[in-house]
Amino acid sequence: MASSGTKTSGGAEFVVIANRLPVDRVVAPDGTTTWRTSPGGLVTALEPVMRRKGGAWIGWHGAPDEKLRPFTHDGVKLVPVPLSETEVVEYYEGFSNGTLWPLYHDVIAPPAFHREWWDAYVTVNRRFAERAAKVAAEDAVVWVQDYQLQLVPRMLRELRPDVRIGFFLHIPFPPTELFQQLPWRRENLEGLLGADLVGFQLPGAAQNFIRLVRKHTGHKTHRDQVFLPDGRVVRAKAFPISIDAKGFEELARTPSVVARAAEIRESLGNPKKLVLGIDRLDYTKGLRQRIRAFGELMSSGALHLDDAVFLQVATPSRERVASYKTLRDDIDRLVGRINGDIGRIGPQPITYLHASYPREEMAAFYLAADVMVVTPLRDGMNLVAKEYIACRYDDTGTLVLSEFAGAAGELKQSYLVNPYDINGMKQAMLDAIRASPKEQARRMKALRKQVMENDIDQWANDFLGELEPETHTMRVRPV
Ligand code: GDG
């Protein structure tokens, strides 16, 4: 039963809280604005339950210094949370992407600790929690998403003890030695412990969390459970996220996408093998190492330009953060040097695109590629690897995958590599390029079974079923 007066009656029974709303603003030439649902598995998976339960999605709408009223889009109530320009700099670019992101990704880049960034993080988290406390119906289920909002569960619990709170972390949860660097480590852990269920991509992350809770909060733990002084029991478990696998396969079977895939190959000189990388331009994704490995294969003569070409798509990301600017310059230079050294007139060894594309074009890239290279230095899961597999309905194609991507736990028939080992990566790329059709099919069949049977609906059902075991009324779609 609710004990606070902050909530409104007739509120939403199911509430998602994420840093961003699942929509992008589209401005027509005459200046009128509309909203378009941003593509993404999470939105697709949660839309049916949102509609059925009268759900609401709370998030920032993407423009600083702008206040918007709640509105309904495609049958889902959207509740915009305003952020000032300073908050975008301190909470989003600062604490979220300059402190937590590198800290949680093995400190590949050094995390920066600034007290004013932390203060902004607390302020913004409180704003999200207060908005949720107003929007949620009595006994509602609230699902908080990701590292930008780790304090929300506890803040919301204090305002609304009646609601059931789930939290899911999309990125890795670091080993104890690294997490301990965070000056606000206890507050961070206590923030998460406001939830009833804390979900991670991998079992190891859940174990890291439990270990840290034991060490820094003094709460008792047993296996995946934390026992709080108020009698609540919090569980920490792994829920490996997935994709709308059927949706991707359908897209890849569309005649226009099939035709576009052939066109892409044609534009690249119809290579014997097309090797593909698609990532957000992020230092965690291992682009440098991967491009170096491919460049060395070419310059050493192990691969010839007639054997294979490499297409790297790097989607612009966090462009105002300094380490991302440096990364972009580094990759520009590296690609330029390799192409300059070993290219010739015509298609280049490496075609590098710094742009984002519609979903159809993504599917065409996946369909066009013989070898997909996904070699992050650290990655919570990596959906690109799963999307590639979902598109390969004829069981062709090979996947080179980093051991340090969460997806490696499930995609065991890929060519697994340590992305820091350039020679190992070169060998795996060669093996993947040279795999016989029989070997490709053997591996791809197994990979497809895994991805098609464990899709995003299954993931959402698992999480919500675990959060609400008594009722199971939150089922997304029958599985
Ligand atoms: C975080 C975690 C975890 C990329 N470029 C374009 C485009 N994309 C889409 C891909 C894929 C998604 O973005 C990227 O997802 P990833 O999983 O690869 O990586 P992160 O963005 O780092 O995501 C990650 C994920 O959260 C989910 O929990 O797996 O570990 O870091 O879906 O297709 N989509 C379109 N155009 C592009 O240019 N339309």
PDB file of C-alpha atoms in Angstrom, residues 127-338:
ATOM      1  CA  ARG A 127      14.247  14.719 -10.811  1.00  0.00           C
ATOM      2  CA  PHE A 128      13.636  11.413 -12.632  1.00  0.00           C
ATOM      3  CA  ALA A 129      12.585   9.720  -9.382  1.00  0.00           C
ATOM      4  CA  GLU A 130      10.170  12.524  -8.484  1.00  0.00           C
ATOM      5  CA  ARG A 131       8.614  12.408 -11.923  1.00  0.00           C
ATOM      6  CA  ALA A 132       8.159   8.641 -11.627  1.00  0.00           C
ATOM      7  CA  ALA A 133       6.632   8.992  -8.155  1.00  0.00           C
ATOM      8  CA  LYS A 134       3.955  11.246  -9.654  1.00  0.00           C
ATOM      9  CA  VAL A 135       3.266   9.145 -12.731  1.00  0.00           C
ATOM     10  CA  ALA A 136       3.137   5.615 -11.240  1.00  0.00           C
ATOM     11  CA  ALA A 137      -0.206   4.118 -10.176  1.00  0.00           C
ATOM     12  CA  GLU A 138      -0.527   2.452  -6.795  1.00  0.00           C
ATOM     13  CA  ASP A 139       1.492  -0.793  -6.683  1.00  0.00           C
ATOM     14  CA  ALA A 140       2.823  -0.100 -10.191  1.00  0.00           C
ATOM     15  CA  VAL A 141       5.827  -1.860 -11.686  1.00  0.00           C
ATOM     16  CA  VAL A 142       8.673   0.545 -12.465  1.00  0.00           C
ATOM     17  CA  TRP A 143      11.634  -0.493 -14.584  1.00  0.00           C
ATOM     18  CA  VAL A 144      14.709   1.757 -14.401  1.00  0.00           C
ATOM     19  CA  GLN A 145      17.260   1.476 -17.215  1.00  0.00           C
ATOM     20  CA  ASP A 146      21.016   1.854 -17.146  1.00  0.00           C
ATOM     21  CA  TYR A 147      24.019   3.572 -15.625  1.00  0.00           C
ATOM     22  CA  GLN A 148      22.765   7.144 -15.946  1.00  0.00           C
ATOM     23  CA  LEU A 149      20.054   6.433 -13.342  1.00  0.00           C
ATOM     24  CA  GLN A 150      21.573   4.233 -10.653  1.00  0.00           C
ATOM     25  CA  LEU A 151      20.340   6.408  -7.777  1.00  0.00           C
ATOM     26  CA  VAL A 152      16.722   6.413  -8.960  1.00  0.00           C
ATOM     27  CA  PRO A 153      15.662   3.087  -7.368  1.00  0.00           C
ATOM     28  CA  ARG A 154      16.447   4.253  -3.840  1.00  0.00           C
ATOM     29  CA  MET A 155      15.100   7.773  -4.344  1.00  0.00           C
ATOM     30  CA  LEU A 156      11.880   6.385  -5.797  1.00  0.00           C
ATOM     31  CA  ARG A 157      11.555   3.795  -3.016  1.00  0.00           C
ATOM     32  CA  GLU A 158      11.684   6.583  -0.429  1.00  0.00           C
ATOM     33  CA  LEU A 159       8.918   8.483  -2.197  1.00  0.00           C
ATOM     34  CA  ARG A 160       6.816   5.461  -3.137  1.00  0.00           C
ATOM     35  CA  PRO A 161       7.355   2.360  -0.990  1.00  0.00           C
ATOM     36  CA  ASP A 162       4.334   0.682  -2.628  1.00  0.00           C
ATOM     37  CA  VAL A 163       5.818   0.281  -6.127  1.00  0.00           C
ATOM     38  CA  ARG A 164       7.800  -2.702  -7.369  1.00  0.00           C
ATOM     39  CA  ILE A 165      11.138  -1.536  -8.792  1.00  0.00           C
ATOM     40  CA  GLY A 166      13.407  -3.282 -11.278  1.00  0.00           C
ATOM     41  CA  PHE A 167      16.747  -1.992 -12.499  1.00  0.00           C
ATOM     42  CA  PHE A 168      18.706  -3.209 -15.522  1.00  0.00           C
ATOM     43  CA  LEU A 169      22.325  -2.278 -16.266  1.00  0.00           C
ATOM     44  CA  HIS A 170      23.105  -2.441 -20.004  1.00  0.00           C
ATOM     45  CA  ILE A 171      26.878  -2.053 -19.596  1.00  0.00           C
ATOM     46  CA  PRO A 172      29.371  -4.203 -17.644  1.00  0.00           C
ATOM     47  CA  PHE A 173      29.553  -3.946 -13.861  1.00  0.00           C
ATOM     48  CA  PRO A 174      33.235  -3.656 -13.023  1.00  0.00           C
ATOM     49  CA  PRO A 175      35.419  -5.855 -10.843  1.00  0.00           C
ATOM     50  CA  THR A 176      35.661  -4.743  -7.217  1.00  0.00           C
ATOM     51  CA  GLU A 177      39.200  -3.314  -7.617  1.00  0.00           C
ATOM     52  CA  LEU A 178      38.003  -0.825 -10.231  1.00  0.00           C
ATOM     53  CA  PHE A 179      34.614   0.057  -8.760  1.00  0.00           C
ATOM     54  CA  GLN A 180      36.305   0.958  -5.511  1.00  0.00           C
ATOM     55  CA  GLN A 181      37.945   3.955  -7.161  1.00  0.00           C
ATOM     56  CA  LEU A 182      34.583   5.707  -7.237  1.00  0.00           C
ATOM     57  CA  PRO A 183      34.484   8.292  -4.440  1.00  0.00           C
ATOM     58  CA  TRP A 184      30.691   7.812  -4.201  1.00  0.00           C
ATOM     59  CA  ARG A 185      30.757   4.005  -4.319  1.00  0.00           C
ATOM     60  CA  ARG A 186      28.530   3.425  -1.276  1.00  0.00           C
ATOM     61  CA  GLU A 187      25.860   5.899  -2.432  1.00  0.00           C
ATOM     62  CA  ASN A 188      25.922   4.249  -5.828  1.00  0.00           C
ATOM     63  CA  LEU A 189      25.412   0.753  -4.360  1.00  0.00           C
ATOM     64  CA  GLU A 190      22.695   1.942  -1.973  1.00  0.00           C
ATOM     65  CA  GLY A 191      20.994   3.663  -4.921  1.00  0.00           C
ATOM     66  CA  LEU A 192      20.735   0.361  -6.783  1.00  0.00           C
ATOM     67  CA  LEU A 193      19.571  -1.470  -3.649  1.00  0.00           C
ATOM     68  CA  GLY A 194      16.373   0.571  -3.757  1.00  0.00           C
ATOM     69  CA  ALA A 195      15.268  -1.910  -6.444  1.00  0.00           C
ATOM     70  CA  ASP A 196      13.684  -5.315  -5.762  1.00  0.00           C
ATOM     71  CA  LEU A 197      15.565  -6.845  -8.671  1.00  0.00           C
ATOM     72  CA  VAL A 198      18.877  -5.621 -10.100  1.00  0.00           C
ATOM     73  CA  GLY A 199      19.562  -7.115 -13.539  1.00  0.00           C
ATOM     74  CA  PHE A 200      22.928  -7.418 -15.272  1.00  0.00           C
ATOM     75  CA  GLN A 201      24.035  -8.766 -18.643  1.00  0.00           C
ATOM     76  CA  LEU A 202      26.237 -11.531 -17.165  1.00  0.00           C
ATOM     77  CA  PRO A 203      26.348 -13.635 -13.983  1.00  0.00           C
ATOM     78  CA  GLY A 204      29.869 -12.325 -13.242  1.00  0.00           C
ATOM     79  CA  ALA A 205      28.560  -8.757 -13.071  1.00  0.00           C
ATOM     80  CA  ALA A 206      25.858  -9.759 -10.585  1.00  0.00           C
ATOM     81  CA  GLN A 207      28.539 -11.467  -8.487  1.00  0.00           C
ATOM     82  CA  ASN A 208      30.730  -8.340  -8.601  1.00  0.00           C
ATOM     83  CA  PHE A 209      27.775  -6.332  -7.354  1.00  0.00           C
ATOM     84  CA  ILE A 210      26.999  -8.702  -4.472  1.00  0.00           C
ATOM     85  CA  ARG A 211      30.661  -8.767  -3.434  1.00  0.00           C
ATOM     86  CA  LEU A 212      30.833  -4.964  -3.408  1.00  0.00           C
ATOM     87  CA  VAL A 213      27.591  -4.666  -1.444  1.00  0.00           C
ATOM     88  CA  ARG A 214      28.983  -7.023   1.186  1.00  0.00           C
ATOM     89  CA  LYS A 215      32.198  -5.061   1.436  1.00  0.00           C
ATOM     90  CA  HIS A 216      30.939  -1.479   1.363  1.00  0.00           C
ATOM     91  CA  THR A 217      27.423  -1.410   2.799  1.00  0.00           C
ATOM     92  CA  GLY A 218      27.558  -3.907   5.641  1.00  0.00           C
ATOM     93  CA  HIS A 219      24.349  -5.611   4.460  1.00  0.00           C
ATOM     94  CA  LYS A 220      24.177  -9.384   4.692  1.00  0.00           C
ATOM     95  CA  THR A 221      24.189 -11.306   1.432  1.00  0.00           C
ATOM     96  CA  HIS A 222      23.564 -14.905   0.460  1.00  0.00           C
ATOM     97  CA  ARG A 223      24.132 -16.061  -3.128  1.00  0.00           C
ATOM     98  CA  ASP A 224      22.124 -13.636  -5.297  1.00  0.00           C
ATOM     99  CA  GLN A 225      20.302 -12.008  -2.396  1.00  0.00           C
ATOM    100  CA  VAL A 226      20.937  -8.922  -0.277  1.00  0.00           C
ATOM    101  CA  PHE A 227      19.155  -8.588   3.085  1.00  0.00           C
ATOM    102  CA  LEU A 228      18.389  -5.002   4.048  1.00  0.00           C
ATOM    103  CA  PRO A 229      17.778  -3.688   7.583  1.00  0.00           C
ATOM    104  CA  ASP A 230      14.143  -2.832   6.713  1.00  0.00           C
ATOM    105  CA  GLY A 231      13.456  -6.502   5.916  1.00  0.00           C
ATOM    106  CA  ARG A 232      13.513  -6.137   2.141  1.00  0.00           C
ATOM    107  CA  VAL A 233      15.357  -8.698   0.073  1.00  0.00           C
ATOM    108  CA  VAL A 234      17.010  -7.506  -3.141  1.00  0.00           C
ATOM    109  CA  ARG A 235      18.048  -9.989  -5.800  1.00  0.00           C
ATOM    110  CA  ALA A 236      20.876  -9.517  -8.324  1.00  0.00           C
ATOM    111  CA  LYS A 237      20.716 -11.706 -11.425  1.00  0.00           C
ATOM    112  CA  ALA A 238      21.866 -11.936 -15.029  1.00  0.00           C
ATOM    113  CA  PHE A 239      19.454 -11.330 -17.914  1.00  0.00           C
ATOM    114  CA  PRO A 240      21.476 -11.311 -21.167  1.00  0.00           C
ATOM    115  CA  ILE A 241      19.700  -8.850 -23.448  1.00  0.00           C
ATOM    116  CA  SER A 242      18.836  -9.726 -27.026  1.00  0.00           C
ATOM    117  CA  ILE A 243      17.254  -8.298 -30.183  1.00  0.00           C
ATOM    118  CA  ASP A 244      14.018  -8.417 -32.158  1.00  0.00           C
ATOM    119  CA  ALA A 245      15.467 -11.417 -34.001  1.00  0.00           C
ATOM    120  CA  LYS A 246      12.417 -12.189 -36.160  1.00  0.00           C
ATOM    121  CA  GLY A 247      12.108  -8.505 -37.090  1.00  0.00           C
ATOM    122  CA  PHE A 248      15.721  -8.448 -38.324  1.00  0.00           C
ATOM    123  CA  GLU A 249      15.323 -11.665 -40.277  1.00  0.00           C
ATOM    124  CA  GLU A 250      12.159 -10.355 -41.927  1.00  0.00           C
ATOM    125  CA  LEU A 251      13.931  -7.143 -42.847  1.00  0.00           C
ATOM    126  CA  ALA A 252      16.854  -9.076 -44.320  1.00  0.00           C
ATOM    127  CA  ARG A 253      14.429 -11.145 -46.447  1.00  0.00           C
ATOM    128  CA  THR A 254      12.779  -8.041 -47.908  1.00  0.00           C
ATOM    129  CA  PRO A 255      13.493  -7.890 -51.688  1.00  0.00           C
ATOM    130  CA  SER A 256      14.612  -4.249 -51.514  1.00  0.00           C
ATOM    131  CA  VAL A 257      17.140  -5.082 -48.766  1.00  0.00           C
ATOM    132  CA  VAL A 258      18.421  -8.108 -50.712  1.00  0.00           C
ATOM    133  CA  ALA A 259      18.859  -5.903 -53.790  1.00  0.00           C
ATOM    134  CA  ARG A 260      20.595  -3.210 -51.746  1.00  0.00           C
ATOM    135  CA  ALA A 261      23.029  -5.777 -50.302  1.00  0.00           C
ATOM    136  CA  ALA A 262      24.040  -6.790 -53.828  1.00  0.00           C
ATOM    137  CA  GLU A 263      24.429  -3.132 -54.742  1.00  0.00           C
ATOM    138  CA  ILE A 264      26.752  -2.555 -51.747  1.00  0.00           C
ATOM    139  CA  ARG A 265      28.978  -5.441 -52.834  1.00  0.00           C
ATOM    140  CA  GLU A 266      28.996  -4.133 -56.378  1.00  0.00           C
ATOM    141  CA  SER A 267      30.078  -0.654 -55.199  1.00  0.00           C
ATOM    142  CA  LEU A 268      32.954  -2.242 -53.293  1.00  0.00           C
ATOM    143  CA  GLY A 269      34.175  -3.986 -56.451  1.00  0.00           C
ATOM    144  CA  ASN A 270      32.406  -7.311 -55.841  1.00  0.00           C
ATOM    145  CA  PRO A 271      35.156  -8.572 -53.510  1.00  0.00           C
ATOM    146  CA  LYS A 272      35.609 -12.283 -52.940  1.00  0.00           C
ATOM    147  CA  LYS A 273      35.061 -11.587 -49.251  1.00  0.00           C
ATOM    148  CA  LEU A 274      33.558  -8.554 -47.588  1.00  0.00           C
ATOM    149  CA  VAL A 275      34.606  -8.068 -43.964  1.00  0.00           C
ATOM    150  CA  LEU A 276      32.346  -5.750 -41.955  1.00  0.00           C
ATOM    151  CA  GLY A 277      32.509  -3.811 -38.687  1.00  0.00           C
ATOM    152  CA  ILE A 278      29.628  -1.695 -37.343  1.00  0.00           C
ATOM    153  CA  ASP A 279      29.986   0.155 -34.068  1.00  0.00           C
ATOM    154  CA  ARG A 280      29.235   3.386 -32.335  1.00  0.00           C
ATOM    155  CA  LEU A 281      32.486   5.332 -32.556  1.00  0.00           C
ATOM    156  CA  ASP A 282      33.532   4.498 -28.998  1.00  0.00           C
ATOM    157  CA  TYR A 283      36.935   3.645 -27.498  1.00  0.00           C
ATOM    158  CA  THR A 284      35.440   0.511 -25.933  1.00  0.00           C
ATOM    159  CA  LYS A 285      34.694  -1.021 -29.327  1.00  0.00           C
ATOM    160  CA  GLY A 286      38.300  -1.879 -30.241  1.00  0.00           C
ATOM    161  CA  LEU A 287      38.313  -0.172 -33.647  1.00  0.00           C
ATOM    162  CA  ARG A 288      42.010   0.716 -33.561  1.00  0.00           C
ATOM    163  CA  GLN A 289      43.151  -2.841 -32.880  1.00  0.00           C
ATOM    164  CA  ARG A 290      40.786  -4.322 -35.455  1.00  0.00           C
ATOM    165  CA  ILE A 291      41.802  -1.910 -38.218  1.00  0.00           C
ATOM    166  CA  ARG A 292      45.484  -2.429 -37.420  1.00  0.00           C
ATOM    167  CA  ALA A 293      45.026  -6.202 -37.608  1.00  0.00           C
ATOM    168  CA  PHE A 294      43.340  -6.005 -41.008  1.00  0.00           C
ATOM    169  CA  GLY A 295      45.943  -3.508 -42.264  1.00  0.00           C
ATOM    170  CA  GLU A 296      48.776  -5.847 -41.231  1.00  0.00           C
ATOM    171  CA  LEU A 297      47.141  -8.800 -42.979  1.00  0.00           C
ATOM    172  CA  MET A 298      47.133  -6.733 -46.168  1.00  0.00           C
ATOM    173  CA  SER A 299      50.600  -5.181 -45.860  1.00  0.00           C
ATOM    174  CA  SER A 300      52.230  -8.531 -45.019  1.00  0.00           C
ATOM    175  CA  GLY A 301      50.713 -10.142 -48.092  1.00  0.00           C
ATOM    176  CA  ALA A 302      48.711 -12.688 -46.040  1.00  0.00           C
ATOM    177  CA  LEU A 303      45.649 -11.133 -47.651  1.00  0.00           C
ATOM    178  CA  HIS A 304      45.487  -9.467 -51.024  1.00  0.00           C
ATOM    179  CA  LEU A 305      43.155  -6.700 -52.106  1.00  0.00           C
ATOM    180  CA  ASP A 306      41.592  -9.199 -54.518  1.00  0.00           C
ATOM    181  CA  ASP A 307      40.823 -11.538 -51.604  1.00  0.00           C
ATOM    182  CA  ALA A 308      38.982  -9.250 -49.216  1.00  0.00           C
ATOM    183  CA  VAL A 309      38.012  -5.672 -48.425  1.00  0.00           C
ATOM    184  CA  PHE A 310      36.962  -4.210 -45.137  1.00  0.00           C
ATOM    185  CA  LEU A 311      33.945  -1.959 -44.569  1.00  0.00           C
ATOM    186  CA  GLN A 312      33.875  -0.148 -41.236  1.00  0.00           C
ATOM    187  CA  VAL A 313      30.768   1.798 -40.278  1.00  0.00           C
ATOM    188  CA  ALA A 314      31.305   4.027 -37.237  1.00  0.00           C
ATOM    189  CA  THR A 315      28.172   5.743 -36.005  1.00  0.00           C
ATOM    190  CA  PRO A 316      28.844   9.223 -34.578  1.00  0.00           C
ATOM    191  CA  SER A 317      28.577   9.200 -30.791  1.00  0.00           C
ATOM    192  CA  ARG A 318      29.168  11.582 -27.839  1.00  0.00           C
ATOM    193  CA  GLU A 319      30.928  13.983 -30.146  1.00  0.00           C
ATOM    194  CA  ARG A 320      31.409  16.704 -27.552  1.00  0.00           C
ATOM    195  CA  VAL A 321      33.371  14.459 -25.159  1.00  0.00           C
ATOM    196  CA  ALA A 322      37.155  14.984 -25.581  1.00  0.00           C
ATOM    197  CA  SER A 323      38.200  11.302 -25.670  1.00  0.00           C
ATOM    198  CA  TYR A 324      35.699  10.671 -28.496  1.00  0.00           C
ATOM    199  CA  LYS A 325      37.133  13.550 -30.554  1.00  0.00           C
ATOM    200  CA  THR A 326      40.652  12.126 -30.148  1.00  0.00           C
ATOM    201  CA  LEU A 327      39.435   8.660 -31.123  1.00  0.00           C
ATOM    202  CA  ARG A 328      37.853  10.013 -34.303  1.00  0.00           C
ATOM    203  CA  ASP A 329      41.094  11.713 -35.337  1.00  0.00           C
ATOM    204  CA  ASP A 330      43.100   8.549 -34.586  1.00  0.00           C
ATOM    205  CA  ILE A 331      40.839   6.352 -36.704  1.00  0.00           C
ATOM    206  CA  ASP A 332      40.795   8.871 -39.579  1.00  0.00           C
ATOM    207  CA  ARG A 333      44.600   8.840 -39.585  1.00  0.00           C
ATOM    208  CA  LEU A 334      44.954   5.069 -39.275  1.00  0.00           C
ATOM    209  CA  VAL A 335      42.534   4.320 -42.113  1.00  0.00           C
ATOM    210  CA  GLY A 336      44.120   7.024 -44.277  1.00  0.00           C
ATOM    211  CA  ARG A 337      47.574   5.588 -43.726  1.00  0.00           C
ATOM    212  CA  ILE A 338      46.606   2.007 -44.530  1.00  0.00           C
TER     213      ILE A 338
END
